[in-house]
PDB file of C-alpha atoms in Angstrom:
ATOM      1  CA  MET T1134      63.447 -46.333  -5.707  1.00 57.00           C
ATOM      2  CA  HIS T1135      66.258 -44.081  -7.395  1.00 62.00           C
ATOM      3  CA  GLU T1136      64.200 -43.775 -10.930  1.00 71.00           C
ATOM      4  CA  LEU T1137      62.158 -40.668  -9.287  1.00 80.00           C
ATOM      5  CA  SER T1138      62.945 -37.594  -7.449  1.00 87.00           C
ATOM      6  CA  PHE T1139      62.004 -36.768  -3.945  1.00 89.00           C
ATOM      7  CA  GLY T1140      59.466 -34.076  -5.270  1.00 90.00           C
ATOM      8  CA  THR T1141      57.797 -36.521  -7.693  1.00 88.00           C
ATOM      9  CA  TRP T1142      57.601 -39.178  -5.265  1.00 89.00           C
ATOM     10  CA  VAL T1143      55.726 -36.560  -2.796  1.00 92.00           C
ATOM     11  CA  ILE T1144      53.218 -35.793  -5.305  1.00 92.00           C
ATOM     12  CA  HIS T1145      52.690 -39.532  -6.059  1.00 90.00           C
ATOM     13  CA  ILE T1146      52.102 -40.368  -2.775  1.00 93.00           C
ATOM     14  CA  SER T1147      50.020 -37.470  -1.601  1.00 95.00           C
ATOM     15  CA  SER T1148      47.892 -37.972  -4.646  1.00 94.00           C
ATOM     16  CA  VAL T1149      47.053 -41.486  -3.898  1.00 95.00           C
ATOM     17  CA  LEU T1150      46.298 -40.645  -0.196  1.00 96.00           C
ATOM     18  CA  GLU T1151      44.145 -37.557  -1.104  1.00 96.00           C
ATOM     19  CA  TRP T1152      42.256 -40.029  -3.606  1.00 95.00           C
ATOM     20  CA  ILE T1153      41.965 -42.412  -0.717  1.00 97.00           C
ATOM     21  CA  PHE T1154      40.441 -39.433   1.877  1.00 98.00           C
ATOM     22  CA  VAL T1155      38.140 -38.498  -0.984  1.00 97.00           C
ATOM     23  CA  ILE T1156      36.468 -41.744  -1.488  1.00 97.00           C
ATOM     24  CA  PHE T1157      35.953 -41.954   2.144  1.00 97.00           C
ATOM     25  CA  LEU T1158      34.669 -38.180   2.332  1.00 97.00           C
ATOM     26  CA  VAL T1159      32.252 -38.939  -0.415  1.00 96.00           C
ATOM     27  CA  ASN T1160      30.842 -42.003   0.785  1.00 96.00           C
ATOM     28  CA  LYS T1161      30.447 -40.235   4.329  1.00 96.00           C
ATOM     29  CA  ILE T1162      28.635 -37.368   2.454  1.00 95.00           C
ATOM     30  CA  SER T1163      26.572 -40.088   0.863  1.00 94.00           C
ATOM     31  CA  TYR T1164      24.806 -40.898   4.437  1.00 94.00           C
ATOM     32  CA  LEU T1165      23.644 -37.439   4.629  1.00 93.00           C
ATOM     33  CA  PRO T1166      19.892 -36.971   3.857  1.00 90.00           C
ATOM     34  CA  GLY T1167      19.270 -36.523   0.047  1.00 83.00           C
ATOM     35  CA  ASN T1168      22.665 -37.678  -0.967  1.00 88.00           C
ATOM     36  CA  LYS T1169      21.998 -41.460  -1.412  1.00 88.00           C
ATOM     37  CA  SER T1170      22.968 -40.957  -4.915  1.00 88.00           C
ATOM     38  CA  ILE T1171      26.361 -39.791  -4.198  1.00 93.00           C
ATOM     39  CA  PHE T1172      27.635 -43.298  -2.925  1.00 95.00           C
ATOM     40  CA  ILE T1173      28.201 -44.332  -6.613  1.00 96.00           C
ATOM     41  CA  LEU T1174      30.830 -41.694  -7.253  1.00 95.00           C
ATOM     42  CA  ALA T1175      32.703 -43.329  -4.119  1.00 96.00           C
ATOM     43  CA  LEU T1176      32.639 -46.549  -5.872  1.00 96.00           C
ATOM     44  CA  ALA T1177      33.525 -45.163  -9.177  1.00 97.00           C
ATOM     45  CA  MET T1178      36.558 -43.790  -8.036  1.00 97.00           C
ATOM     46  CA  ILE T1179      38.325 -47.016  -6.964  1.00 97.00           C
ATOM     47  CA  PRO T1180      39.457 -48.146 -10.371  1.00 97.00           C
ATOM     48  CA  ASN T1181      41.451 -44.907 -10.653  1.00 96.00           C
ATOM     49  CA  LEU T1182      43.112 -45.431  -7.177  1.00 96.00           C
ATOM     50  CA  ILE T1183      43.837 -49.328  -8.372  1.00 96.00           C
ATOM     51  CA  GLY T1184      45.441 -47.498 -11.578  1.00 95.00           C
ATOM     52  CA  ALA T1185      47.538 -45.154  -9.353  1.00 94.00           C
ATOM     53  CA  MET T1186      48.598 -47.762  -7.250  1.00 94.00           C
ATOM     54  CA  SER T1187      49.685 -49.888 -10.006  1.00 93.00           C
ATOM     55  CA  ALA T1188      51.916 -47.232 -11.368  1.00 90.00           C
ATOM     56  CA  ILE T1189      53.644 -46.398  -7.979  1.00 91.00           C
ATOM     57  CA  THR T1190      54.322 -49.935  -7.525  1.00 91.00           C
ATOM     58  CA  TRP T1191      55.975 -50.175 -11.000  1.00 89.00           C
ATOM     59  CA  HIS T1192      57.910 -47.130  -9.636  1.00 88.00           C
ATOM     60  CA  ILE T1193      58.743 -48.748  -6.098  1.00 88.00           C
ATOM     61  CA  PHE T1194      60.639 -51.508  -8.000  1.00 88.00           C
ATOM     62  CA  ASP T1195      62.597 -49.064 -10.337  1.00 86.00           C
ATOM     63  CA  ASN T1196      60.584 -49.453 -13.102  1.00 83.00           C
ATOM     64  CA  GLN T1197      61.825 -52.994 -13.973  1.00 86.00           C
ATOM     65  CA  SER T1198      60.894 -54.121 -17.193  1.00 88.00           C
ATOM     66  CA  GLN T1199      59.576 -57.356 -15.825  1.00 91.00           C
ATOM     67  CA  LEU T1200      56.894 -55.613 -13.970  1.00 89.00           C
ATOM     68  CA  TYR T1201      55.828 -53.659 -17.246  1.00 89.00           C
ATOM     69  CA  GLY T1202      52.530 -54.980 -17.111  1.00 91.00           C
ATOM     70  CA  LEU T1203      51.704 -52.799 -14.364  1.00 92.00           C
ATOM     71  CA  VAL T1204      51.912 -49.750 -16.949  1.00 92.00           C
ATOM     72  CA  THR T1205      49.284 -51.759 -18.822  1.00 94.00           C
ATOM     73  CA  LEU T1206      47.374 -52.639 -15.785  1.00 95.00           C
ATOM     74  CA  GLN T1207      47.464 -48.858 -14.743  1.00 94.00           C
ATOM     75  CA  GLY T1208      46.218 -47.799 -18.185  1.00 95.00           C
ATOM     76  CA  PHE T1209      43.532 -50.026 -18.210  1.00 97.00           C
ATOM     77  CA  PHE T1210      42.307 -48.846 -14.936  1.00 97.00           C
ATOM     78  CA  THR T1211      42.508 -45.166 -15.713  1.00 96.00           C
ATOM     79  CA  VAL T1212      40.267 -45.815 -18.814  1.00 97.00           C
ATOM     80  CA  ILE T1213      37.961 -48.080 -16.598  1.00 98.00           C
ATOM     81  CA  GLY T1214      37.763 -45.204 -13.825  1.00 97.00           C
ATOM     82  CA  ASN T1215      37.276 -42.369 -15.898  1.00 97.00           C
ATOM     83  CA  THR T1216      34.648 -44.244 -17.699  1.00 98.00           C
ATOM     84  CA  THR T1217      32.836 -45.033 -14.320  1.00 97.00           C
ATOM     85  CA  LEU T1218      33.262 -41.509 -13.070  1.00 97.00           C
ATOM     86  CA  ALA T1219      31.444 -40.146 -16.000  1.00 97.00           C
ATOM     87  CA  ILE T1220      28.629 -42.737 -15.761  1.00 97.00           C
ATOM     88  CA  ALA T1221      28.403 -41.870 -11.768  1.00 96.00           C
ATOM     89  CA  SER T1222      28.250 -38.070 -12.833  1.00 94.00           C
ATOM     90  CA  ILE T1223      25.561 -38.495 -15.412  1.00 94.00           C
ATOM     91  CA  TYR T1224      23.677 -40.615 -12.912  1.00 93.00           C
ATOM     92  CA  ILE T1225      24.137 -38.132  -9.986  1.00 92.00           C
ATOM     93  CA  PHE T1226      23.065 -35.318 -12.562  1.00 90.00           C
ATOM     94  CA  ASN T1227      19.865 -37.253 -13.561  1.00 89.00           C
ATOM     95  CA  LYS T1228      18.920 -37.957  -9.949  1.00 84.00           C
ATOM     96  CA  THR T1229      19.505 -34.338  -8.658  1.00 78.00           C
ATOM     97  CA  GLU T1230      17.600 -32.927 -11.755  1.00 64.00           C
ATOM     98  CA  ASN T1231      14.240 -34.212 -10.169  1.00 61.00           C
ATOM     99  CA  TYR T1232      14.540 -31.709  -7.223  1.00 56.00           C
ATOM    100  CA  GLU T1233      14.104 -28.581  -9.429  1.00 52.00           C
TER     101      GLU T1233
END
């Protein structure tokens, strides 16, 4: 695990932990009255989490070339995650627009 500096590891790991915390927090908020459509946001965040975990896994194993597929996997899940987040945002916007 010598490929990254200590500060970079702190940022990587804290980002993943924050992302997990926010997924649970958004899920909890979705149980409040009038917030059912927010649950989709928690689901939409999962692909980005998988991508981040792929990147960290590659770094844990010192960026070995045999595991370079994890970089491709991380990129794939980032694209999927960003797309699902955009779709979830549009869905939530359309659902809340009816309350005005």
